[in-house]
XYZ file of C-alpha atoms in Angstrom:
234
model
C -27.933 3.799 -31.816
C -28.794 7.329 -31.112
C -29.732 9.521 -33.586
C -28.530 10.494 -36.461
C -27.245 14.304 -36.374
C -29.999 15.485 -39.158
C -32.992 14.126 -37.214
C -32.066 17.229 -34.805
C -33.942 19.979 -35.058
C -31.287 22.892 -35.838
C -31.964 24.315 -31.607
C -30.743 20.939 -30.577
C -27.326 20.564 -32.298
C -27.152 24.564 -31.220
C -27.166 22.536 -28.414
C -25.113 20.036 -28.530
C -22.438 21.933 -30.100
C -22.159 23.939 -26.783
C -22.319 21.378 -24.511
C -18.822 19.696 -27.031
C -17.359 22.679 -25.903
C -18.167 22.639 -22.526
C -16.858 18.703 -22.023
C -13.711 19.483 -23.846
C -13.818 22.314 -20.972
C -14.120 20.049 -18.178
C -11.168 17.833 -19.307
C -9.202 20.313 -20.180
C -9.818 21.364 -16.560
C -8.675 17.905 -15.415
C -5.269 18.286 -17.163
C -4.671 21.671 -15.413
C -5.489 20.221 -11.789
C -3.245 16.610 -12.899
C 0.008 18.745 -13.809
C -0.721 20.527 -10.221
C -1.596 17.737 -7.733
C -4.667 19.559 -7.579
C -6.638 16.495 -7.136
C -8.622 17.659 -4.461
C -10.033 20.428 -5.921
C -10.136 18.132 -9.239
C -12.968 16.189 -7.539
C -14.594 18.388 -6.214
C -15.213 21.263 -9.279
C -15.285 18.239 -12.386
C -16.138 14.833 -10.424
C -19.552 13.761 -10.423
C -20.718 14.238 -6.724
C -24.282 11.696 -6.265
C -23.785 9.075 -9.897
C -23.198 6.191 -8.567
C -20.068 4.209 -9.144
C -17.231 6.867 -9.736
C -14.352 5.341 -10.980
C -10.964 5.738 -11.950
C -9.498 3.110 -14.168
C -6.065 1.932 -15.229
C -5.640 -1.179 -17.481
C -5.326 -3.866 -14.343
C -8.358 -2.212 -12.944
C -10.587 0.567 -11.184
C -11.014 2.289 -7.923
C -14.409 2.426 -7.509
C -16.511 5.137 -5.943
C -15.494 8.627 -4.397
C -13.959 8.038 -1.166
C -12.677 4.726 -3.049
C -11.357 7.454 -5.892
C -10.332 10.086 -3.114
C -8.141 8.074 -1.478
C -5.923 6.122 -4.193
C -6.097 8.990 -6.987
C -6.344 12.643 -4.153
C -4.442 11.802 -1.191
C -0.910 10.161 -2.089
C -1.157 13.776 -4.152
C -2.133 16.150 -1.469
C 1.851 16.758 0.426
C 3.306 16.610 -2.900
C 0.931 19.780 -4.291
C 1.972 21.212 -1.136
C 6.288 20.854 -1.359
C 8.260 22.421 -4.270
C 7.323 20.393 -7.299
C 9.204 19.028 -10.468
C 8.734 19.587 -14.028
C 6.019 17.553 -15.575
C 3.280 18.053 -18.876
C 0.787 15.852 -19.906
C -1.411 16.979 -23.020
C -4.741 16.537 -24.817
C -4.857 15.848 -27.566
C -6.933 14.449 -30.794
C -10.813 15.178 -29.113
C -13.561 12.104 -29.542
C -16.497 13.188 -28.071
C -20.124 11.686 -28.720
C -22.872 13.042 -26.681
C -25.782 10.929 -25.840
C -29.745 11.033 -27.634
C -30.771 11.531 -24.666
C -28.670 14.252 -23.432
C -27.674 13.008 -20.081
C -24.480 11.493 -20.741
C -20.986 11.616 -23.276
C -18.249 9.421 -23.875
C -15.180 11.608 -24.375
C -11.480 10.115 -26.019
C -8.432 12.049 -26.094
C -4.349 10.987 -26.695
C -2.704 12.606 -24.134
C 1.047 12.581 -24.710
C 3.240 13.737 -22.459
C 6.727 13.460 -20.059
C 7.149 12.724 -15.726
C 9.675 12.328 -13.583
C 11.209 9.023 -12.321
C 10.554 10.721 -8.181
C 12.580 9.341 -5.988
C 11.100 8.478 -2.441
C 10.700 11.220 -0.706
C 12.469 13.763 -3.300
C 12.733 17.330 -3.080
C 13.458 19.038 -5.784
C 15.855 21.746 -3.366
C 18.529 19.139 -2.517
C 20.026 19.432 -5.866
C 19.784 15.287 -6.495
C 18.993 14.813 -10.091
C 15.997 13.332 -11.312
C 15.597 10.882 -14.491
C 12.458 11.839 -17.086
C 10.553 9.173 -18.295
C 8.094 9.967 -21.635
C 4.721 9.186 -21.285
C 1.970 8.276 -23.833
C -0.956 7.439 -22.639
C -4.910 7.851 -24.140
C -8.240 8.557 -21.868
C -11.294 7.077 -22.620
C -14.375 9.021 -20.039
C -17.293 9.164 -19.267
C -19.782 12.462 -18.377
C -23.009 12.663 -16.459
C -25.395 16.026 -16.263
C -25.572 16.358 -13.087
C -27.579 19.775 -11.883
C -27.062 21.373 -14.676
C -23.444 21.130 -15.403
C -21.147 18.377 -16.947
C -19.289 15.964 -14.227
C -16.916 13.291 -15.041
C -18.887 9.562 -14.123
C -16.073 7.129 -14.824
C -12.451 7.627 -16.356
C -10.202 5.207 -17.811
C -6.290 6.004 -18.061
C -5.595 3.925 -20.964
C -1.342 3.460 -20.526
C -0.085 2.851 -24.125
C 3.180 2.929 -22.711
C 6.389 4.667 -21.283
C 10.299 4.581 -21.042
C 12.832 6.707 -20.197
C 14.306 9.483 -21.076
C 17.622 9.218 -22.559
C 17.786 5.656 -23.004
C 16.864 3.037 -25.980
C 13.061 2.724 -27.105
C 12.641 -0.846 -26.353
C 9.363 -3.438 -25.648
C 9.029 -4.370 -22.144
C 7.055 -7.448 -21.427
C 4.179 -7.154 -18.861
C 3.072 -10.175 -17.060
C -1.033 -9.305 -16.957
C -3.071 -11.528 -19.357
C -3.766 -14.043 -18.148
C -4.636 -13.543 -14.272
C -7.678 -13.622 -12.272
C -10.670 -11.102 -11.715
C -10.009 -10.218 -7.375
C -11.170 -7.877 -5.092
C -8.298 -6.755 -3.635
C -9.496 -4.284 -1.524
C -13.342 -2.844 -0.403
C -13.983 -0.609 -4.366
C -10.483 -1.542 -5.311
C -12.194 -3.847 -8.561
C -8.560 -5.933 -10.264
C -9.097 -6.614 -13.270
C -5.219 -7.625 -15.595
C -6.280 -8.902 -18.833
C -7.280 -5.152 -20.113
C -3.769 -4.807 -21.386
C -2.354 -6.430 -23.187
C 1.966 -8.179 -22.720
C 3.162 -5.684 -25.164
C 3.981 -2.280 -24.174
C 0.603 -1.960 -21.855
C -1.253 -0.815 -24.767
C -5.123 -1.730 -22.829
C -7.582 -3.414 -25.466
C -10.259 -1.109 -23.013
C -11.747 0.621 -24.197
C -13.691 1.235 -27.679
C -13.479 4.513 -29.318
C -16.984 6.557 -28.802
C -20.186 5.062 -30.900
C -23.337 7.293 -31.108
C -25.168 5.988 -28.676
C -29.007 6.615 -26.787
C -28.828 5.995 -23.054
C -26.446 4.893 -21.492
C -25.773 1.226 -20.392
C -23.304 -0.441 -18.549
C -22.145 -2.252 -21.368
C -20.809 0.927 -23.103
C -18.865 2.526 -20.634
C -15.699 3.466 -19.693
C -16.388 2.707 -16.194
C -15.953 -0.873 -13.917
C -19.862 -2.062 -13.579
C -19.130 -4.356 -16.632
C -17.072 -6.070 -14.792
C -18.409 -6.123 -11.058
C -20.660 -8.927 -11.577
C -17.972 -11.480 -12.705
C -16.022 -9.749 -9.695
C -18.476 -11.348 -7.725
C -18.634 -14.931 -9.047
C -15.149 -15.042 -8.471
C -14.574 -13.734 -5.198
């Protein structure tokens, strides 16, 4: 458990307040890049370059390592970012940020309600064909690490809550993801389906940020805590 706020000197409290504002700005940049599908710019500017096991996670598992995250998160969107776009919006609300007592890492959680298109394959917005939208409700859990004095994204977990097609009834789809085994499906891709519950896709993982002294895999939002189990399952 990290030191109580009252145990920090006034100068340390000012520094930690400044760090929180910097972390908010970093993650706001993620939001703007994501809306423009400029994940290449995002990974270059605000993702860690030197930290081990950089990861992007979802309730079905993780992409682990910068190259793997790049292939999953950036490559499929490069052509889309350059083409005529469609309207999408994901916002950030309710920030909850804890900075480690040692000041080297931080954890943050945000809610991200929004909407977006259900895109057809090879969709071109210039063809005049209708495009159906969907409501999207997720929350982010993020480990940040300080690299060269700057706060950078280390592990990002996108905890999907539910989404449904605009103009349809609000429903409760059942997801068959509760009893599958942990397994590696490709190099750097860690499947952990048990992170999601059966209803809506609501994620059992992760916890919200709590005060802590220094980062450990057990409290992290990355794949580290699941890797040993995955190795045993292979």
